[in-house]
mmCIF file of C-alpha atoms and ligand atoms in Angstrom:
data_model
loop_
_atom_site.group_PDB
_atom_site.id
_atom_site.type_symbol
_atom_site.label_atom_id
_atom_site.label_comp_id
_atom_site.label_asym_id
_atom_site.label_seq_id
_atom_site.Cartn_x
_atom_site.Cartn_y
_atom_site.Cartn_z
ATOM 1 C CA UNK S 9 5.661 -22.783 2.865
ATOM 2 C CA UNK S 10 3.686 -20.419 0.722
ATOM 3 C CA UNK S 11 4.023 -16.905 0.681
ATOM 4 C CA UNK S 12 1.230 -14.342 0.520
ATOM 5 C CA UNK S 13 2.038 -10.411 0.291
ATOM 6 C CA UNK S 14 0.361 -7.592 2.454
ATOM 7 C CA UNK S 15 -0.324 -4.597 -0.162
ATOM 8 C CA UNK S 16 -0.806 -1.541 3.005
ATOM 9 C CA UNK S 17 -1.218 2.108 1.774
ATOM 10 C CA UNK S 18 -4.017 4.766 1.577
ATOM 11 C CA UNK S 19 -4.333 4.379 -2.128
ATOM 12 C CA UNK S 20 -5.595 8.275 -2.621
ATOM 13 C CA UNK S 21 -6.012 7.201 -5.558
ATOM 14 C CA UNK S 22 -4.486 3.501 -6.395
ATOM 15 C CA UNK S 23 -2.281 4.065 -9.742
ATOM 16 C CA UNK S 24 -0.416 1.930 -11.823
ATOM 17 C CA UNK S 25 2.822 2.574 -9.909
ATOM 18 C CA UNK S 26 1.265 0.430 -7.149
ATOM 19 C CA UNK S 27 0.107 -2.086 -9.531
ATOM 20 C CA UNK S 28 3.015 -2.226 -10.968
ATOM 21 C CA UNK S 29 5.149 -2.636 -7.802
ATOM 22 C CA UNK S 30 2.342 -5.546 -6.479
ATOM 23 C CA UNK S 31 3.021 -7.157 -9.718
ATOM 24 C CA UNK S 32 6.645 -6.766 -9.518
ATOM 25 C CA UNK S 33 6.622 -8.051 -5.822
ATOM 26 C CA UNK S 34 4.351 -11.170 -6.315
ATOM 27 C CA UNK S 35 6.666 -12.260 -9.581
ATOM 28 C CA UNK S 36 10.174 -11.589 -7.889
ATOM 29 C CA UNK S 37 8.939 -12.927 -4.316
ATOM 30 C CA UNK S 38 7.382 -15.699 -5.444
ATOM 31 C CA UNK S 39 4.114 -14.723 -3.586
ATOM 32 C CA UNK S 40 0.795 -16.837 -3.934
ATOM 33 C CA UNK S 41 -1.493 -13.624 -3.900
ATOM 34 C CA UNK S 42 -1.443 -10.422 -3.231
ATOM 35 C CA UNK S 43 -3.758 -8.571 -0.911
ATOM 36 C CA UNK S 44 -4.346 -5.203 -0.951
ATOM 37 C CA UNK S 45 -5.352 -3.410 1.959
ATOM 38 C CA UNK S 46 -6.522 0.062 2.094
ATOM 39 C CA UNK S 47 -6.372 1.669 5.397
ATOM 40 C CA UNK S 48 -9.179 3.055 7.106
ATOM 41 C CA UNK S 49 -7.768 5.661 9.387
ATOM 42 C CA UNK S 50 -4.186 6.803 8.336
ATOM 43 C CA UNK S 51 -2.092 5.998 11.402
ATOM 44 C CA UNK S 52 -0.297 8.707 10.845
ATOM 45 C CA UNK S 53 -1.919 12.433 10.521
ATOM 46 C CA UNK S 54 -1.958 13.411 6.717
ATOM 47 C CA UNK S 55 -1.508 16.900 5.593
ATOM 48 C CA UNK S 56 -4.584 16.498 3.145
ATOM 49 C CA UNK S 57 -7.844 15.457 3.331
ATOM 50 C CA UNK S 58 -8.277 12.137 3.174
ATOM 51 C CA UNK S 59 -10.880 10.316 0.861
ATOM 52 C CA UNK S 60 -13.648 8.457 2.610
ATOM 53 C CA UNK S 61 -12.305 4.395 2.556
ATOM 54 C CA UNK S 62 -14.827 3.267 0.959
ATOM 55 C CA UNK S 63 -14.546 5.464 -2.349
ATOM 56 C CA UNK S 64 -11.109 4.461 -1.936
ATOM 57 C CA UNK S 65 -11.440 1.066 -1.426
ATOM 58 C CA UNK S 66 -14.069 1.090 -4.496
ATOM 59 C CA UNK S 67 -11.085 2.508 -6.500
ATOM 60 C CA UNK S 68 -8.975 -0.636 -5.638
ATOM 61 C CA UNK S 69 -11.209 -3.237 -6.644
ATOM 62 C CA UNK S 70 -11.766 -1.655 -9.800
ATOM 63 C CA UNK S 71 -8.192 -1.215 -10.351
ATOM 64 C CA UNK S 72 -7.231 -5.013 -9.691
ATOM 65 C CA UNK S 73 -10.004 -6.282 -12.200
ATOM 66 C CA UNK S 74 -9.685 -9.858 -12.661
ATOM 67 C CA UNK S 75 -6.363 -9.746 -12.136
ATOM 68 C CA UNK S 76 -6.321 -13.746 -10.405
ATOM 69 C CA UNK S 77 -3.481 -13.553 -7.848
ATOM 70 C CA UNK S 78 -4.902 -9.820 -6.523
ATOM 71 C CA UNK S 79 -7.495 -9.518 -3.957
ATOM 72 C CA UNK S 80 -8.800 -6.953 -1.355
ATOM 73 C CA UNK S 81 -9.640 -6.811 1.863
ATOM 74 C CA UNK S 82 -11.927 -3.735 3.793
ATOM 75 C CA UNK S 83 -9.880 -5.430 6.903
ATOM 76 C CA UNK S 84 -8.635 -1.992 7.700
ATOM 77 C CA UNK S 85 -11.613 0.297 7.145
ATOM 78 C CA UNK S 86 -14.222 -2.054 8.601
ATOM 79 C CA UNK S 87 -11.806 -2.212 12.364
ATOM 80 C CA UNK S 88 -12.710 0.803 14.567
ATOM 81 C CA UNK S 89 -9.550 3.285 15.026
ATOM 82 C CA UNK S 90 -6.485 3.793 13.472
ATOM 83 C CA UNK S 91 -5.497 0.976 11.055
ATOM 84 C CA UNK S 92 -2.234 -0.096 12.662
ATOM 85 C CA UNK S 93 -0.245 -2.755 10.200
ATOM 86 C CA UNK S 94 0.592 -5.077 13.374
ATOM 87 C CA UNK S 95 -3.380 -5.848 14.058
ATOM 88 C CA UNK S 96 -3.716 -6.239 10.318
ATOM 89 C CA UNK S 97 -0.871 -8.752 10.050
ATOM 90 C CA UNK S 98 -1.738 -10.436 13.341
ATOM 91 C CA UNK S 99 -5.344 -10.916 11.775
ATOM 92 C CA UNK S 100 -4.414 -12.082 8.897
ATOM 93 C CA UNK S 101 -2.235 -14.792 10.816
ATOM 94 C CA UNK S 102 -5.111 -15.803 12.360
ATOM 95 C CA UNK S 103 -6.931 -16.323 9.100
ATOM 96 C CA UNK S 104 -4.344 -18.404 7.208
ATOM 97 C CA UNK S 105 -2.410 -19.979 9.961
ATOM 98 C CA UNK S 106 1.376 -20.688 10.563
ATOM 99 C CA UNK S 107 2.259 -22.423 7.022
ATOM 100 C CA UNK S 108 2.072 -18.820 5.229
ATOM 101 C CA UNK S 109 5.001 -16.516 5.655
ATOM 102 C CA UNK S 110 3.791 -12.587 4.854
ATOM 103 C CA UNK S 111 5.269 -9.930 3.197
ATOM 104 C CA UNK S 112 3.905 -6.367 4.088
ATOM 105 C CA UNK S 113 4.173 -4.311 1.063
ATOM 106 C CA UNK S 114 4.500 -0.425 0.909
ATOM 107 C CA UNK S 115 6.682 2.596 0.336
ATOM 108 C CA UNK S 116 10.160 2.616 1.187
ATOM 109 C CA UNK S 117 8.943 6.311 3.191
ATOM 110 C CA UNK S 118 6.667 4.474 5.083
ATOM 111 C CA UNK S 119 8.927 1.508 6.170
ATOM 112 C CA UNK S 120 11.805 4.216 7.004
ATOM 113 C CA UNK S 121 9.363 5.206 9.650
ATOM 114 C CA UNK S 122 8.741 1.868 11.369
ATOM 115 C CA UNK S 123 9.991 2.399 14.326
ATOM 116 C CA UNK S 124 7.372 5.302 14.937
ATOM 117 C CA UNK S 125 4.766 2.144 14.568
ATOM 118 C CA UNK S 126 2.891 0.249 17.046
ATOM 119 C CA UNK S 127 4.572 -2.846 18.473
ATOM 120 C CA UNK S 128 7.571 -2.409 15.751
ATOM 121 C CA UNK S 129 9.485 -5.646 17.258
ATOM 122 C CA UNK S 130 6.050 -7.205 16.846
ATOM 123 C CA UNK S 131 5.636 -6.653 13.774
ATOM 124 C CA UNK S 132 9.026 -7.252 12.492
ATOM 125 C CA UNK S 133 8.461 -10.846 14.083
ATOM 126 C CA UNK S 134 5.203 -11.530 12.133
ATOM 127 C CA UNK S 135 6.328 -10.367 8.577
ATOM 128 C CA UNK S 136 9.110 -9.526 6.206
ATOM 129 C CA UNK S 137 8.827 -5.990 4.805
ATOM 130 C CA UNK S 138 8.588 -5.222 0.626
ATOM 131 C CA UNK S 139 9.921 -1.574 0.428
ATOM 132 C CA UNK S 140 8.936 -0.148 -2.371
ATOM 133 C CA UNK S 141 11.560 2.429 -3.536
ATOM 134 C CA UNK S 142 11.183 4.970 -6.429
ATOM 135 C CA UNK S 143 14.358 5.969 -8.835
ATOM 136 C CA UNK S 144 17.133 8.125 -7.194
ATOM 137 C CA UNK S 145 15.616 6.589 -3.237
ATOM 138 C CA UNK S 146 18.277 7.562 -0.303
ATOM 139 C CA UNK S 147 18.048 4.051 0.851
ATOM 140 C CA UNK S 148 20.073 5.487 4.710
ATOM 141 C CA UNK S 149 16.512 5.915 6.494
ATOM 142 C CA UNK S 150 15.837 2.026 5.604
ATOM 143 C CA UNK S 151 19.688 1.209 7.539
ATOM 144 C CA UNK S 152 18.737 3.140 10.349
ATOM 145 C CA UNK S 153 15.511 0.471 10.223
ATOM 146 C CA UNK S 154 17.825 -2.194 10.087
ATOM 147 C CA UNK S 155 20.264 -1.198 12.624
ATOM 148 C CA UNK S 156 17.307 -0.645 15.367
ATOM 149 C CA UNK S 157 15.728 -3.572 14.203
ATOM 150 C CA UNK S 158 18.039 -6.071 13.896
ATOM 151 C CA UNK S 159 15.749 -9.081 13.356
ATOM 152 C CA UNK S 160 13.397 -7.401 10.943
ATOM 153 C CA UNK S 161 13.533 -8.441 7.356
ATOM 154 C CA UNK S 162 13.395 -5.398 4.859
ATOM 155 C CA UNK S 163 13.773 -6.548 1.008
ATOM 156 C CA UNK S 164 13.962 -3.872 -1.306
ATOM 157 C CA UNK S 165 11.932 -3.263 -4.537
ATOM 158 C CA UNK S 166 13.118 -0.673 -7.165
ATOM 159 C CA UNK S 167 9.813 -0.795 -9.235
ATOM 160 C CA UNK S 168 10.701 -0.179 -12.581
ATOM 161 C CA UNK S 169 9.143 2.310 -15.014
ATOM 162 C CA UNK S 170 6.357 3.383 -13.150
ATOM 163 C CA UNK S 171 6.828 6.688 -11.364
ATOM 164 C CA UNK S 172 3.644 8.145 -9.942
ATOM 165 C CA UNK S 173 2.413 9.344 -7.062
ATOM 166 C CA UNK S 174 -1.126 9.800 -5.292
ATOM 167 C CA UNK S 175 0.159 13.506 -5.116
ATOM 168 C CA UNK S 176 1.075 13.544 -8.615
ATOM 169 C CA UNK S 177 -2.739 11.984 -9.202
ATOM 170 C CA UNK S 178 -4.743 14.355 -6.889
ATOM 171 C CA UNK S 179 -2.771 17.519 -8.397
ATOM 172 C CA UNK S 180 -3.569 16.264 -11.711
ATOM 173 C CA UNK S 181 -7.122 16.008 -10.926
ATOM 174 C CA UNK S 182 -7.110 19.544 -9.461
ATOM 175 C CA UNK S 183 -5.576 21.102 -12.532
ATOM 176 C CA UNK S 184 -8.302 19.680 -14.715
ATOM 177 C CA UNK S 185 -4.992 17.088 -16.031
ATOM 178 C CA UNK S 186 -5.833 14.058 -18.011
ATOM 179 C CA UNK S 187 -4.916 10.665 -15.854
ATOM 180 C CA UNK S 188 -5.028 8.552 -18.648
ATOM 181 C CA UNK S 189 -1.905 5.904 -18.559
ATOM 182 C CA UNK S 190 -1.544 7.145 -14.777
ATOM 183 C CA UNK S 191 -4.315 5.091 -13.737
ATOM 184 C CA UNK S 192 -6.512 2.272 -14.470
ATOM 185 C CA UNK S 193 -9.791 3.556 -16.922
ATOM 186 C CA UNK S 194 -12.376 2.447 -14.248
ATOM 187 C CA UNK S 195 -10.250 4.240 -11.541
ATOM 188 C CA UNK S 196 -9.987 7.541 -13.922
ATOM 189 C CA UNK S 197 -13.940 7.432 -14.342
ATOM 190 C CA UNK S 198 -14.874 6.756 -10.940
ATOM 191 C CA UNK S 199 -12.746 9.508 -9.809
ATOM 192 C CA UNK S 200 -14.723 11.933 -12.490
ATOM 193 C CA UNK S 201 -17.660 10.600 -11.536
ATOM 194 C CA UNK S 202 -17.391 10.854 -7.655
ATOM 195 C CA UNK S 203 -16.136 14.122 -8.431
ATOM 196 C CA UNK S 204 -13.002 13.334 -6.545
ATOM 197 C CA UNK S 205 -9.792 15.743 -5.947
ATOM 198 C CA UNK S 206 -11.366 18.582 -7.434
ATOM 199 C CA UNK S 207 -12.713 21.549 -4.480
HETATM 200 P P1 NAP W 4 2.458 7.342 2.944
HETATM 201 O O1 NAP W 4 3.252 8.004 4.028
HETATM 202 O O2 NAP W 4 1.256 8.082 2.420
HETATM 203 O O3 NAP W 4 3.364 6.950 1.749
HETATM 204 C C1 NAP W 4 4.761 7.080 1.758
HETATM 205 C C2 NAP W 4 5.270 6.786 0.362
HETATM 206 O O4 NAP W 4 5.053 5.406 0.059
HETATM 207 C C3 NAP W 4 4.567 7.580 -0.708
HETATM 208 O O5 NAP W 4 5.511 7.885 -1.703
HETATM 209 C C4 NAP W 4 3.523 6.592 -1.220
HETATM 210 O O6 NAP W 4 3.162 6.841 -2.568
HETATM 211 C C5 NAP W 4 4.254 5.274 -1.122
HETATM 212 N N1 NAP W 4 3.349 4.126 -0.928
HETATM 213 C C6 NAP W 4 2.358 3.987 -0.026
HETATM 214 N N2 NAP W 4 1.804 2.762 -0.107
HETATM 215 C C7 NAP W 4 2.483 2.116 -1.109
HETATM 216 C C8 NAP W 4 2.398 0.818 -1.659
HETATM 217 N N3 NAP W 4 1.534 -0.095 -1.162
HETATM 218 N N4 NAP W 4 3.226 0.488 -2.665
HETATM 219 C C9 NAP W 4 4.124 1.385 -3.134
HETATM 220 N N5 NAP W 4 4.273 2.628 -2.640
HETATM 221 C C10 NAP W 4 3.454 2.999 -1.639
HETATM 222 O O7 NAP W 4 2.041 5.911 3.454
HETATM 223 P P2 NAP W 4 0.660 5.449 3.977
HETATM 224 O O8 NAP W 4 -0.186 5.150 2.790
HETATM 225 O O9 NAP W 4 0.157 6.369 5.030
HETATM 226 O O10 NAP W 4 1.059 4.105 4.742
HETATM 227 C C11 NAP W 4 1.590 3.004 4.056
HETATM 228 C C12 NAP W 4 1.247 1.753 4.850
HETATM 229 O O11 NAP W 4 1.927 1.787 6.097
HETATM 230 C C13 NAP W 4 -0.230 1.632 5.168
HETATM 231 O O12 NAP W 4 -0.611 0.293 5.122
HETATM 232 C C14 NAP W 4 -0.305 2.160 6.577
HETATM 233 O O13 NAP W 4 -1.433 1.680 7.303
HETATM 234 C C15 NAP W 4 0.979 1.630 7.146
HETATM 235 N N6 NAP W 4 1.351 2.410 8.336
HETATM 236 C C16 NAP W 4 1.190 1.810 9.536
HETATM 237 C C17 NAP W 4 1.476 2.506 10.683
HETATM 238 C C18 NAP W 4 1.266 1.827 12.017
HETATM 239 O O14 NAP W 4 1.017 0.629 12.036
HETATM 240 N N7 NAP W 4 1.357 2.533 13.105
HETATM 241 C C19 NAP W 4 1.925 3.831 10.614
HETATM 242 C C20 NAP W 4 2.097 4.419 9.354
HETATM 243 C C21 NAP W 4 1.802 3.680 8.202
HETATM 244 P P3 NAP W 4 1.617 7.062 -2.953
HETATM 245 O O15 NAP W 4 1.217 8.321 -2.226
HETATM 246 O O16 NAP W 4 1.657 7.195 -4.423
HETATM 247 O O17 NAP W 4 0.881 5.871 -2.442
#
């Protein structure tokens, strides 16, 4: 059965800790290809402005380059509404049938908060779950996943090295902060170009 991995987030701006973490996921997972799918409509109410998708999406094509396992898909932004995971991953079961097993891919955080999803059991049917944790992560919000969920399959991923944030990147930006090593170059000069983060 081959496995194919589910890279969700907003990706406000994609940086080489998610990169890193995709890589890190398809290598220790054994996953055929990774794609990475930036939502249109954050689920969940931000406490920023969020970039238009398609700057954003722009941004994560340039960042995965040639890379030949990586691909995108404007699955999320191109559906009307809120980009809920469980439509995603029920579409994408559609598309590649039942001999692929999926792995959705994202931030410990945003796993944590699962159960505030739509269709959580649903979900936790269709897919195992890649949380992505950073150095020092209180892993007791995952168990709380776990013990609600008892079916649902949440592997964890300490990506190494690579501690950035979209935060981080945005502040940066704002400052007037050089990116370079935070991001990919095409990523750092579409962001100056677009004039991005800066008010
Ligand atoms: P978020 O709350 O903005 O992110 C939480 C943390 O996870 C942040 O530290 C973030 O870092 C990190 N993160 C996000 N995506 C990541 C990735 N792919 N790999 C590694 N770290 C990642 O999360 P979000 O972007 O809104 O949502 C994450 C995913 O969950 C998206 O696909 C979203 O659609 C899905 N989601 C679904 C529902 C639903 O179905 N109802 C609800 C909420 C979220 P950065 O800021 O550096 O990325």
């Amino acid at each position: 059965m081959s496995r194919v991995g589910i890279m969700g987030g907003t990706f406000d701006p994609i940086h080489f800790g998610h990169l890193s973490a995709a890589e890190q996921a398809r290598v220790r997972f054994g996953l055929e290809r990774v794609i990475f799918v930036p939502n249109g409509q954050p689920p969940h109410k931000k406490s920023y402005p969020v970039t238009p998708a398609e700057h954003r999406y722009n941004m994560v094509r340039l960042a995965i380059g040639s890379h030949p396992d990586f691909d995108t898909s404007r699955m999320e932004m191109d559906r009307p509404g809120p980009s809920y995971a469980v439509d995603t991953v029920r579409a994408l079961r559609e598309e590649l049938g039942g001999g692929v097993e999926l792995y959705f891919i994202t931030g410990a955080d945003a796993i944590a908060e699962i159960l505030t999803w739509r269709a959580p059991e649903e979900l936790a049917e269709s897919c195992d779950f890649i949380a992505v944790t950073r150095p020092g992560y209180d892993l007791r919000p995952l168990q709380s996943v776990t013990d609600s969920l008892p079916g649902a399959r949440v592997h964890l991923l300490d990506a190494v090295g690579v501690d950035i944030s979209s935060t981080e990147v945005r502040a940066r930006v704002e400052r007037g902060e050089s990116l370079r090593y935070l991001a990919p170059t095409p990523v750092v000069r579409y962001i100056t170009t677009h004039e991005l983060y800066v008010s």
